[in-house]
Amino acid sequence: MVIIGGIGAELLTILFLWREHSKPLLSAWFITLLVLALCRYITLRKFRNSRLSNTNYARWARLNLFWTVIWGMHWGILPVFIMHSEMSLYTMCVVVVYTGFTASSVSSSAALFRNFLAFTLPATISLVGRFVYEGGNLYLIFAAMITFYFALNIMLARNSERLFISARKLNYENLALMQELEVKKEAAETATRSKDKFLAAASHDLRQPLHASGLLLSALEDYVNHNKGKQLLQEIHQTNNALNQSFNSLLDLSRLDAGVIKVNKIHFDLRSVIERTVKRLSPLAQEKGLVLKIECCGLTVYSDPIIVEQILYNLVSNAINHTRHGEVAIIADHSPDNRVRLRVSDTGVGIDDENLEEIFSEYYQAGNPERDRKKGFGLGLAIVSRMVTILESAIYVCSQTNQGSTFALYLEPGDADRLPKLVETDQLSTRVNDELFVLVIDDDIAILKSMKTLLTSWGWQVACAESGPAAIELLGEAGVPPDVIVADYRLRDFETGDQAIKAVRDEFNHDIPAVVVTGDTSKNRLLNLTQVGHKVLHKPVPPALLRATIINVLGNHSSSD
């Protein structure tokens, strides 16, 4: 663009001066410009096609400076050989041309101040020298004005170079920072993936023996008759249940983070949810001498009843854990904006203003520096926060130290006319009796032994296998299909529980009811489990839940036949 602009400016100057000056001299001046322009263009093309290094860059810079000096000297010819001696319109044209290319050089040569000087200095010396040579007050005034103008442009060019260098340095620094951030981001993501894999593996490995111990403890109850033994067994149960609660809370967080929990909104009676929660937590409240109070009229809510119940359970459980005396109240009413407001208030220790922002963080517990497990694990409110988010609802908290706290959950009102109709069903399937035949598939020998011990204590027949093919071989000897299959999800040799279930079903050409049990909590595994198509239980599984689930899948299977 600089080369084309220079040719255009000289062509306009020649056209203006053509009538009053020597045509051969103007032609020669223009031809010289074309030769110079061609040389600069060839040099520029070679520069762009070359591979830059620290050594040849200096050579290209010197070559560019050389051609810039020649270019400036070429324009310096104009006032020496072409300009008239007397002050005229043509003289003014030369001055205008000079001021134009000087001003344009400030921006075009902003990156290199020396190139600006190399181009403008020869022409400035030539023009000022010519005015001084001509003499006279007017010429001397013009010489002074041009000198001042040149000095002003020198300062502008110098500042432009500094700004350009600063901008380039800042750009390189930003680029370096972006690259550094990208490296750190990748390292952080790698560390997070490694941590998730480690936690998932550790969780699975810890859940396996905990699951087995829970099953064995339940089976052991029938063999302990001494009061002291029963007391010790009860304490072991409590310890085991505390570990179960911790793992289940981690599982809830993993499922929420993995996005596998789907919201299923329906119209439901809020009081029934409150009463179920109170029934579950009444023993804990009575143990601490607390009063659980309900204030709720007939309110219908449009939301997911399972998620709302879990939120309420966590809030009430948290209130009981942090209340030494007094009461925990569950209040449901309409808010001023016509939403349903579900509040949980307590007379507990309260939360100071500094910690209000932290209470929904994982593992944060107010007033529990000793990490007493009786006060929970610091995950309940973190789960509440995530569940409120997926419900697209809102929760607020107000609290005063030593006076208690109130959590308020706002829900969308429902339509009482659209409550689901209750359907009466038999409690148990006719096949759920003492002759129930259960197939257990798990690659962990300890799990198989504990499952067999527990299920046989219920009076059920049990067949145990470590894989799908082993189960088919075992059942082939028995000659009858099982009534229900309980299979671990992750088996040996990359076999999965649903594959083993399918193999057994295909062998007997019968749609056998099945339950999948897993100790995996990784995000990808949780996403895969949503595609299994069977009822999924997460280890450690309480024996009562296992029994209820088996009965439930049998009942559902019978009703669908």
Coordinates of C-alpha atoms in Angstrom, one line a residue:
M1 CA 0.0 0.0 0.0
V2 CA 2.9 2.4 0.8
I3 CA 4.4 1.7 -2.7
I4 CA 1.1 2.2 -4.5
G5 CA 0.4 5.4 -2.5
G6 CA 3.8 6.8 -3.3
I7 CA 3.3 6.1 -7.1
G8 CA -0.2 7.7 -7.0
A9 CA 1.1 10.8 -5.1
E10 CA 4.0 11.3 -7.6
L11 CA 1.7 10.8 -10.6
L12 CA -0.7 13.5 -9.3
T13 CA 2.2 15.9 -8.7
I14 CA 3.6 15.3 -12.2
L15 CA 0.2 16.0 -13.8
F16 CA -0.1 19.3 -11.8
L17 CA 3.4 20.4 -12.8
W18 CA 3.4 19.1 -16.4
R19 CA 2.7 22.3 -18.2
E20 CA 5.2 24.6 -16.4
H21 CA 8.2 22.3 -16.0
S22 CA 10.6 20.3 -18.0
K23 CA 8.7 17.3 -19.3
P24 CA 11.9 15.2 -19.8
L25 CA 12.9 15.9 -16.2
L26 CA 9.5 15.0 -14.8
S27 CA 9.4 11.9 -16.9
A28 CA 12.8 10.8 -15.7
W29 CA 11.8 11.5 -12.1
F30 CA 8.7 9.3 -12.5
I31 CA 10.6 6.5 -14.3
T32 CA 13.1 6.5 -11.5
L33 CA 10.2 6.2 -9.0
L34 CA 8.9 3.2 -10.9
V35 CA 12.3 1.5 -10.8
L36 CA 12.6 2.1 -7.1
A37 CA 9.0 0.9 -6.6
L38 CA 9.8 -2.4 -8.5
C39 CA 13.0 -2.9 -6.4
R40 CA 11.1 -2.4 -3.2
Y41 CA 8.3 -4.7 -4.3
I42 CA 10.8 -7.5 -5.2
T43 CA 12.6 -7.0 -1.9
L44 CA 9.2 -7.2 0.0
R45 CA 8.2 -10.4 -1.8
K46 CA 11.5 -12.1 -1.0
F47 CA 11.2 -11.0 2.6
R48 CA 7.7 -12.5 2.9
N49 CA 8.8 -15.8 1.3
S50 CA 11.9 -16.1 3.4
R51 CA 12.3 -17.9 6.8
L52 CA 13.1 -15.4 9.4
S53 CA 15.8 -16.0 12.0
N54 CA 17.7 -13.7 14.4
T55 CA 20.6 -13.4 11.9
N56 CA 18.8 -12.7 8.6
Y57 CA 16.2 -10.4 10.2
A58 CA 18.9 -7.8 10.7
R59 CA 20.0 -8.1 7.1
W60 CA 16.4 -7.6 5.9
A61 CA 16.0 -4.6 8.2
R62 CA 19.2 -3.0 6.8
L63 CA 18.0 -3.6 3.2
N64 CA 14.6 -2.1 4.0
L65 CA 16.3 1.0 5.5
F66 CA 18.5 1.3 2.4
W67 CA 15.6 1.4 0.0
T68 CA 13.7 3.8 2.4
V69 CA 16.6 6.2 2.2
I70 CA 16.8 6.0 -1.6
W71 CA 13.0 6.6 -1.7
G72 CA 13.3 9.7 0.5
M73 CA 16.2 11.0 -1.6
H74 CA 14.1 10.6 -4.7
W75 CA 11.4 12.9 -3.2
G76 CA 14.2 15.3 -2.2
I77 CA 14.9 15.9 -5.9
L78 CA 11.5 17.7 -6.2
P79 CA 12.4 21.0 -4.5
V80 CA 16.0 21.1 -5.8
F81 CA 15.4 20.6 -9.6
I82 CA 11.7 21.1 -10.2
M83 CA 10.5 23.9 -8.0
H84 CA 10.4 27.5 -9.4
S85 CA 12.5 30.2 -7.9
E86 CA 9.6 32.6 -7.4
M87 CA 6.9 31.9 -4.9
S88 CA 4.0 30.5 -6.9
L89 CA 1.1 28.1 -6.9
Y90 CA 3.5 25.3 -8.0
T91 CA 5.8 26.1 -5.0
M92 CA 2.8 25.7 -2.7
C93 CA 2.1 22.4 -4.5
V94 CA 5.5 21.1 -3.5
V95 CA 4.9 22.2 0.1
V96 CA 1.6 20.4 0.2
V97 CA 3.1 17.2 -1.2
Y98 CA 5.8 17.4 1.4
T99 CA 3.5 17.9 4.3
G100 CA 1.3 15.0 3.0
F101 CA 3.9 12.4 2.7
T102 CA 5.5 13.5 6.0
A103 CA 2.3 13.1 7.8
S104 CA 1.5 9.8 6.2
S105 CA 5.0 8.5 7.1
V106 CA 4.2 8.9 10.8
S107 CA 1.6 6.1 10.6
S108 CA 3.2 4.0 7.9
S109 CA 6.5 4.0 9.7
A110 CA 5.2 3.8 13.3
A111 CA 6.9 0.5 13.9
L112 CA 10.4 1.9 13.0
F113 CA 11.3 5.4 13.9
R114 CA 14.6 5.2 11.9
N115 CA 12.6 4.4 8.7
F116 CA 10.6 7.6 9.3
L117 CA 13.8 9.6 9.5
A118 CA 15.3 7.8 6.5
F119 CA 12.3 8.7 4.3
T120 CA 11.5 12.3 5.5
L121 CA 14.9 13.7 6.4
P122 CA 16.3 13.9 2.9
A123 CA 13.2 15.6 1.6
T124 CA 13.1 18.0 4.6
I125 CA 16.8 19.0 4.2
S126 CA 16.2 19.5 0.5
L127 CA 13.1 21.7 0.9
V128 CA 14.4 23.8 3.8
G129 CA 17.7 24.2 2.0
R130 CA 16.0 25.4 -1.1
F131 CA 14.0 28.0 0.8
V132 CA 17.0 29.2 2.7
Y133 CA 19.0 29.4 -0.6
E134 CA 16.2 31.5 -2.2
G135 CA 16.3 33.9 0.7
G136 CA 13.7 36.5 1.4
N137 CA 11.4 36.9 4.4
L138 CA 8.6 34.7 3.0
Y139 CA 11.0 31.8 2.1
L140 CA 12.7 32.0 5.4
I141 CA 9.3 31.9 7.2
F142 CA 8.4 28.9 5.2
A143 CA 11.7 27.3 6.0
A144 CA 11.1 27.8 9.8
M145 CA 7.5 26.6 9.5
I146 CA 8.6 23.4 7.7
T147 CA 11.4 22.9 10.3
F148 CA 8.9 23.2 13.1
Y149 CA 6.5 20.9 11.3
F150 CA 9.2 18.3 10.8
A151 CA 10.2 18.5 14.5
L152 CA 6.6 18.0 15.5
N153 CA 6.3 15.0 13.3
I154 CA 9.5 13.6 14.7
M155 CA 7.9 13.6 18.2
L156 CA 4.7 12.1 16.9
A157 CA 6.7 9.4 15.0
R158 CA 8.7 8.7 18.2
N159 CA 5.6 8.3 20.3
S160 CA 4.0 6.1 17.7
E161 CA 7.0 3.8 17.7
R162 CA 6.8 3.6 21.5
L163 CA 3.1 2.9 21.5
F164 CA 3.6 0.2 18.8
I165 CA 6.4 -1.4 20.8
S166 CA 4.3 -1.3 24.0
A167 CA 1.3 -2.8 22.1
R168 CA 3.4 -5.6 20.7
K169 CA 5.0 -6.4 24.0
L170 CA 1.5 -6.4 25.6
N171 CA 0.3 -8.6 22.9
Y172 CA 3.1 -11.1 23.4
E173 CA 2.6 -11.0 27.1
N174 CA -1.1 -11.7 26.7
L175 CA -0.3 -14.5 24.3
A176 CA 2.2 -16.0 26.8
L177 CA -0.4 -15.6 29.5
M178 CA -3.1 -17.3 27.3
Q179 CA -0.7 -20.2 26.6
E180 CA 0.2 -20.5 30.2
L181 CA -3.5 -20.5 31.2
E182 CA -4.2 -23.1 28.6
V183 CA -1.4 -25.3 29.9
K184 CA -2.6 -24.8 33.5
K185 CA -6.2 -25.4 32.4
E186 CA -5.2 -28.7 30.7
A187 CA -3.2 -29.7 33.8
A188 CA -6.2 -28.9 36.0
E189 CA -8.5 -30.9 33.8
T190 CA -6.1 -33.8 33.8
A191 CA -5.8 -33.6 37.5
T192 CA -9.6 -33.5 37.9
R193 CA -10.0 -36.5 35.6
S194 CA -7.3 -38.4 37.6
K195 CA -9.0 -37.4 40.9
D196 CA -12.4 -38.5 39.6
K197 CA -11.0 -41.8 38.5
F198 CA -9.2 -42.3 41.8
L199 CA -12.3 -41.4 43.9
A200 CA -14.6 -43.6 41.7
A201 CA -12.2 -46.5 42.1
A202 CA -11.7 -45.9 45.8
S203 CA -15.5 -45.5 46.3
H204 CA -16.1 -48.8 44.5
D205 CA -13.5 -50.6 46.4
L206 CA -14.7 -49.3 49.8
R207 CA -18.4 -49.9 49.0
Q208 CA -17.8 -53.6 48.3
P209 CA -16.8 -54.7 51.8
L210 CA -19.2 -52.2 53.4
H211 CA -22.0 -53.7 51.4
A212 CA -20.9 -57.2 52.4
S213 CA -20.7 -56.2 56.1
G214 CA -24.2 -54.7 56.1
L215 CA -25.7 -57.9 54.6
L216 CA -23.9 -60.0 57.1
L217 CA -24.9 -57.8 60.1
S218 CA -28.5 -58.1 59.1
A219 CA -28.2 -61.9 58.8
L220 CA -26.4 -62.0 62.2
E221 CA -29.4 -60.5 64.1
D222 CA -31.2 -63.8 64.2
Y223 CA -28.3 -65.5 65.9
V224 CA -27.6 -62.9 68.6
N225 CA -29.8 -63.5 71.7
H226 CA -27.7 -62.1 74.6
N227 CA -28.7 -58.5 75.5
K228 CA -25.0 -57.3 75.6
G229 CA -24.5 -58.9 72.2
K230 CA -27.6 -57.2 70.8
Q231 CA -26.4 -53.8 72.2
L232 CA -23.0 -54.3 70.5
L233 CA -24.7 -55.4 67.3
Q234 CA -26.8 -52.2 67.4
E235 CA -23.7 -50.0 67.8
I236 CA -22.1 -51.7 64.9
H237 CA -25.2 -51.1 62.9
Q238 CA -25.1 -47.4 63.7
T239 CA -21.5 -47.2 62.7
N240 CA -22.3 -49.0 59.5
N241 CA -25.3 -46.8 58.8
A242 CA -23.2 -43.7 59.3
L243 CA -20.8 -44.9 56.6
N244 CA -23.7 -45.7 54.4
Q245 CA -25.1 -42.2 54.8
S246 CA -21.7 -40.7 53.9
F247 CA -21.4 -42.8 50.8
N248 CA -25.0 -42.1 49.8
S249 CA -24.5 -38.4 50.1
L250 CA -21.4 -38.6 47.9
L251 CA -23.5 -40.7 45.5
D252 CA -26.2 -38.0 45.4
L253 CA -23.6 -35.4 44.6
S254 CA -22.1 -37.5 41.9
R255 CA -25.5 -38.2 40.3
L256 CA -26.4 -34.5 40.4
D257 CA -23.0 -33.4 38.9
A258 CA -23.3 -36.1 36.2
G259 CA -26.8 -34.8 35.3
V260 CA -28.4 -38.2 35.5
I261 CA -31.2 -37.1 37.8
K262 CA -34.2 -36.2 35.7
V263 CA -37.0 -33.9 37.0
N264 CA -40.5 -35.4 36.7
K265 CA -42.9 -32.7 37.7
I266 CA -46.5 -33.7 38.8
H267 CA -49.3 -32.3 40.9
F268 CA -49.0 -33.7 44.4
D269 CA -50.1 -33.1 48.0
L270 CA -47.3 -31.4 49.9
R271 CA -48.6 -32.5 53.3
S272 CA -48.1 -36.2 52.5
V273 CA -44.4 -35.4 51.7
I274 CA -44.0 -33.6 55.0
E275 CA -45.6 -36.4 57.0
R276 CA -43.4 -39.0 55.4
T277 CA -40.3 -36.9 56.2
V278 CA -41.4 -36.4 59.8
K279 CA -42.1 -40.1 60.2
R280 CA -38.6 -40.9 59.0
L281 CA -36.9 -38.4 61.2
S282 CA -39.0 -38.6 64.4
P283 CA -36.7 -41.2 66.1
L284 CA -33.7 -38.9 65.6
A285 CA -35.6 -35.9 67.0
Q286 CA -37.0 -37.9 70.0
E287 CA -33.5 -39.1 70.8
K288 CA -32.4 -35.5 71.2
G289 CA -35.5 -34.5 73.0
L290 CA -36.7 -32.2 70.2
V291 CA -40.3 -31.5 69.1
L292 CA -41.1 -31.9 65.4
K293 CA -44.0 -29.6 64.5
I294 CA -46.0 -29.4 61.3
E295 CA -48.0 -26.4 60.2
C296 CA -49.5 -27.1 56.9
C297 CA -53.0 -26.8 55.4
G298 CA -54.0 -28.6 52.2
L299 CA -51.5 -27.4 49.6
T300 CA -51.0 -28.9 46.2
V301 CA -47.6 -28.4 44.5
Y302 CA -46.4 -28.8 40.9
S303 CA -42.9 -30.2 41.1
D304 CA -41.0 -33.4 41.5
P305 CA -42.2 -35.1 44.7
I306 CA -39.1 -37.3 45.1
I307 CA -36.7 -34.4 44.8
V308 CA -38.8 -32.1 47.0
E309 CA -38.9 -34.9 49.7
Q310 CA -35.1 -35.3 49.5
I311 CA -34.6 -31.5 49.9
L312 CA -37.0 -31.5 52.9
Y313 CA -35.4 -34.5 54.5
N314 CA -31.9 -32.9 54.2
L315 CA -33.2 -29.5 55.6
V316 CA -35.0 -31.2 58.6
S317 CA -32.1 -33.5 59.3
N318 CA -29.7 -30.6 59.2
A319 CA -32.0 -28.6 61.6
I320 CA -32.1 -31.6 64.0
N321 CA -28.4 -32.0 63.9
H322 CA -27.7 -28.4 64.9
T323 CA -30.5 -28.0 67.5
R324 CA -29.7 -28.9 71.1
H325 CA -33.1 -28.1 72.6
G326 CA -36.5 -26.7 71.6
E327 CA -38.2 -27.6 68.3
V328 CA -37.9 -28.0 64.6
A329 CA -41.0 -26.6 62.7
I330 CA -42.0 -27.5 59.1
I331 CA -44.3 -24.7 57.9
A332 CA -46.1 -24.7 54.5
D333 CA -48.1 -21.7 53.3
H334 CA -48.6 -19.3 50.4
S335 CA -46.1 -16.5 49.9
P336 CA -47.2 -13.0 49.0
D337 CA -46.4 -13.6 45.4
N338 CA -48.7 -16.7 45.4
R339 CA -46.0 -19.3 45.4
V340 CA -46.0 -22.2 47.9
R341 CA -43.5 -21.5 50.6
L342 CA -42.0 -24.5 52.5
R343 CA -40.1 -23.4 55.6
V344 CA -37.9 -25.4 58.0
S345 CA -37.3 -23.4 61.2
D346 CA -35.2 -24.5 64.2
T347 CA -34.1 -23.1 67.6
G348 CA -30.6 -24.2 67.1
V349 CA -27.1 -22.7 67.1
G350 CA -27.8 -20.4 64.1
I351 CA -25.3 -19.2 61.5
D352 CA -23.4 -15.9 61.6
D353 CA -23.5 -13.5 58.6
E354 CA -19.9 -14.3 57.6
N355 CA -20.7 -18.0 57.1
L356 CA -24.1 -17.7 55.4
E357 CA -22.4 -17.9 51.9
E358 CA -20.5 -21.0 52.8
I359 CA -23.3 -23.2 54.2
F360 CA -24.1 -24.7 50.7
S361 CA -20.5 -25.7 50.1
E362 CA -19.4 -29.3 50.3
Y363 CA -18.2 -30.5 53.7
Y364 CA -18.9 -27.1 55.4
Q365 CA -20.4 -27.4 58.9
A366 CA -21.1 -24.6 61.3
G367 CA -20.3 -25.3 64.9
N368 CA -18.6 -28.7 64.3
P369 CA -14.9 -28.2 64.2
E370 CA -14.4 -31.6 65.8
R371 CA -16.2 -33.2 62.8
D372 CA -18.7 -35.1 65.0
R373 CA -20.4 -37.6 62.6
K374 CA -23.6 -37.3 64.6
K375 CA -23.9 -33.8 63.2
G376 CA -23.7 -35.1 59.6
F377 CA -21.0 -34.9 57.0
G378 CA -21.5 -31.4 55.6
L379 CA -23.0 -32.6 52.3
G380 CA -26.8 -32.2 53.0
L381 CA -27.0 -28.5 52.1
A382 CA -24.7 -28.9 49.1
I383 CA -27.1 -31.5 47.8
V384 CA -30.1 -29.2 48.6
S385 CA -28.5 -26.4 46.6
R386 CA -28.0 -28.6 43.5
M387 CA -31.5 -30.1 43.7
V388 CA -33.0 -26.6 44.0
T389 CA -31.1 -25.7 40.9
I390 CA -32.4 -28.6 38.8
L391 CA -35.9 -27.9 40.0
E392 CA -35.4 -24.3 38.8
S393 CA -36.7 -23.2 42.1
A394 CA -35.3 -20.9 44.9
I395 CA -34.2 -21.3 48.5
Y396 CA -33.4 -18.6 51.0
V397 CA -32.0 -18.7 54.5
C398 CA -32.1 -16.3 57.4
S399 CA -30.4 -16.9 60.7
Q400 CA -29.2 -15.4 63.9
T401 CA -26.5 -16.8 66.1
N402 CA -27.8 -18.8 69.1
Q403 CA -31.4 -18.1 68.0
G404 CA -31.9 -20.5 65.1
S405 CA -32.3 -20.6 61.4
T406 CA -35.1 -20.7 58.8
F407 CA -34.7 -22.1 55.3
A408 CA -37.5 -21.3 52.9
L409 CA -38.0 -23.2 49.6
Y410 CA -40.3 -21.7 47.1
L411 CA -42.3 -24.0 44.8
E412 CA -44.8 -23.6 42.0
P413 CA -48.5 -24.1 43.1
G414 CA -50.3 -27.1 41.7
D415 CA -53.9 -28.0 40.8
A416 CA -55.7 -30.2 43.3
D417 CA -58.0 -31.5 40.6
R418 CA -55.0 -33.0 38.8
L419 CA -53.7 -35.1 41.7
P420 CA -52.8 -38.6 40.6
K421 CA -55.4 -41.3 41.4
L422 CA -54.4 -43.9 43.9
V423 CA -54.5 -47.5 42.5
E424 CA -55.0 -50.4 44.9
T425 CA -52.5 -53.2 44.3
D426 CA -51.6 -56.4 46.1
Q427 CA -48.7 -55.9 48.5
L428 CA -46.8 -59.0 47.4
S429 CA -46.7 -61.0 44.2
T430 CA -48.0 -64.5 44.6
R431 CA -44.4 -65.7 43.8
V432 CA -42.9 -63.9 46.7
N433 CA -43.0 -66.7 49.3
D434 CA -40.6 -68.9 51.1
E435 CA -39.8 -70.8 47.9
L436 CA -38.5 -67.7 46.1
F437 CA -35.5 -68.7 43.9
V438 CA -32.9 -65.8 43.5
L439 CA -29.9 -65.8 41.2
V440 CA -27.0 -63.6 42.5
I441 CA -24.2 -62.7 40.0
D442 CA -21.2 -61.0 41.5
D443 CA -17.4 -61.4 40.9
D444 CA -16.7 -60.6 44.6
I445 CA -16.7 -63.8 46.6
A446 CA -17.3 -62.0 49.9
I447 CA -20.4 -60.4 48.4
L448 CA -21.7 -63.7 47.1
K449 CA -21.3 -65.3 50.5
S450 CA -22.9 -62.4 52.4
M451 CA -25.8 -62.3 49.9
K452 CA -26.4 -66.0 50.2
T453 CA -26.3 -65.8 54.0
L454 CA -28.8 -63.0 54.1
L455 CA -31.2 -64.3 51.5
T456 CA -31.3 -67.8 52.9
S457 CA -32.0 -66.3 56.3
W458 CA -35.2 -64.9 54.7
G459 CA -36.1 -68.5 53.6
W460 CA -35.3 -68.0 50.0
Q461 CA -33.3 -70.4 47.7
V462 CA -30.1 -68.8 46.3
A463 CA -27.8 -69.7 43.5
C464 CA -24.5 -67.7 43.2
A465 CA -22.3 -67.2 40.2
E466 CA -19.4 -65.0 39.3
S467 CA -20.4 -64.3 35.7
G468 CA -23.1 -64.8 33.1
P469 CA -21.7 -68.0 31.6
A470 CA -21.1 -69.4 35.0
A471 CA -24.7 -68.6 35.9
I472 CA -26.1 -70.3 32.8
E473 CA -24.0 -73.4 33.6
L474 CA -25.2 -73.5 37.2
L475 CA -28.8 -73.0 36.2
G476 CA -28.5 -75.7 33.5
E477 CA -27.7 -78.2 36.3
A478 CA -30.7 -77.0 38.3
G479 CA -33.0 -77.1 35.3
V480 CA -35.2 -74.2 36.4
P481 CA -35.0 -70.5 35.8
P482 CA -34.7 -68.1 38.8
D483 CA -37.6 -66.0 39.9
V484 CA -35.4 -62.9 40.1
I485 CA -31.8 -62.0 39.2
V486 CA -29.6 -59.7 41.4
A487 CA -26.4 -58.8 39.4
D488 CA -23.5 -56.6 40.1
Y489 CA -22.9 -54.2 37.2
R490 CA -19.1 -54.5 36.8
L491 CA -18.0 -58.1 36.4
R492 CA -14.8 -59.7 35.3
D493 CA -13.4 -59.6 31.7
F494 CA -15.3 -56.4 30.9
E495 CA -18.7 -58.2 31.3
T496 CA -21.5 -56.0 32.8
G497 CA -24.5 -57.0 34.9
D498 CA -27.1 -56.2 32.2
Q499 CA -25.2 -58.4 29.7
A500 CA -25.2 -61.3 32.2
I501 CA -29.0 -60.7 32.8
K502 CA -29.6 -60.8 29.1
A503 CA -27.6 -64.0 28.6
V504 CA -29.7 -65.8 31.4
R505 CA -33.0 -64.5 29.9
D506 CA -32.0 -65.6 26.4
E507 CA -31.0 -69.0 27.7
F508 CA -34.5 -69.6 29.3
N509 CA -36.3 -67.5 26.7
H510 CA -38.0 -65.8 29.6
D511 CA -38.2 -62.1 30.8
I512 CA -36.9 -62.7 34.3
P513 CA -37.2 -59.7 36.7
A514 CA -33.8 -58.3 37.6
V515 CA -32.0 -55.8 39.9
V516 CA -28.6 -54.3 39.1
V517 CA -26.4 -53.5 42.1
T518 CA -23.3 -51.3 41.6
G519 CA -20.6 -49.6 43.6
D520 CA -19.5 -47.3 40.8
T521 CA -20.1 -43.5 41.2
S522 CA -18.0 -42.1 38.3
K523 CA -19.9 -39.7 36.0
N524 CA -19.6 -41.9 32.9
R525 CA -20.7 -45.0 34.8
L526 CA -23.7 -43.2 36.2
L527 CA -24.7 -42.1 32.7
N528 CA -24.3 -45.6 31.5
L529 CA -26.5 -46.9 34.3
T530 CA -29.4 -44.7 33.1
Q531 CA -29.4 -46.9 29.9
V532 CA -29.5 -50.3 31.7
G533 CA -33.3 -50.6 31.8
H534 CA -33.3 -52.4 35.2
K535 CA -33.9 -51.2 38.7
V536 CA -30.5 -50.0 39.9
L537 CA -29.3 -50.0 43.6
H538 CA -26.1 -48.4 44.8
K539 CA -23.8 -50.2 47.3
P540 CA -23.9 -50.4 50.2
V541 CA -27.6 -51.5 50.0
P542 CA -29.5 -51.7 53.2
P543 CA -31.0 -55.2 53.5
A544 CA -34.5 -53.8 54.0
L545 CA -34.2 -51.8 50.7
L546 CA -32.8 -54.9 48.9
R547 CA -35.8 -57.0 50.1
A548 CA -38.3 -54.3 49.2
T549 CA -36.8 -53.8 45.8
I550 CA -36.9 -57.5 44.9
I551 CA -40.5 -57.7 46.0
N552 CA -41.3 -54.6 44.0
V553 CA -39.8 -55.8 40.8
L554 CA -41.5 -59.1 41.2
G555 CA -44.8 -57.4 41.8
N556 CA -44.4 -55.1 38.8
H557 CA -43.4 -58.0 36.6
S558 CA -46.5 -60.0 37.6
S559 CA -48.9 -57.0 37.0
S560 CA -47.4 -56.6 33.5
D561 CA -47.8 -60.2 32.5

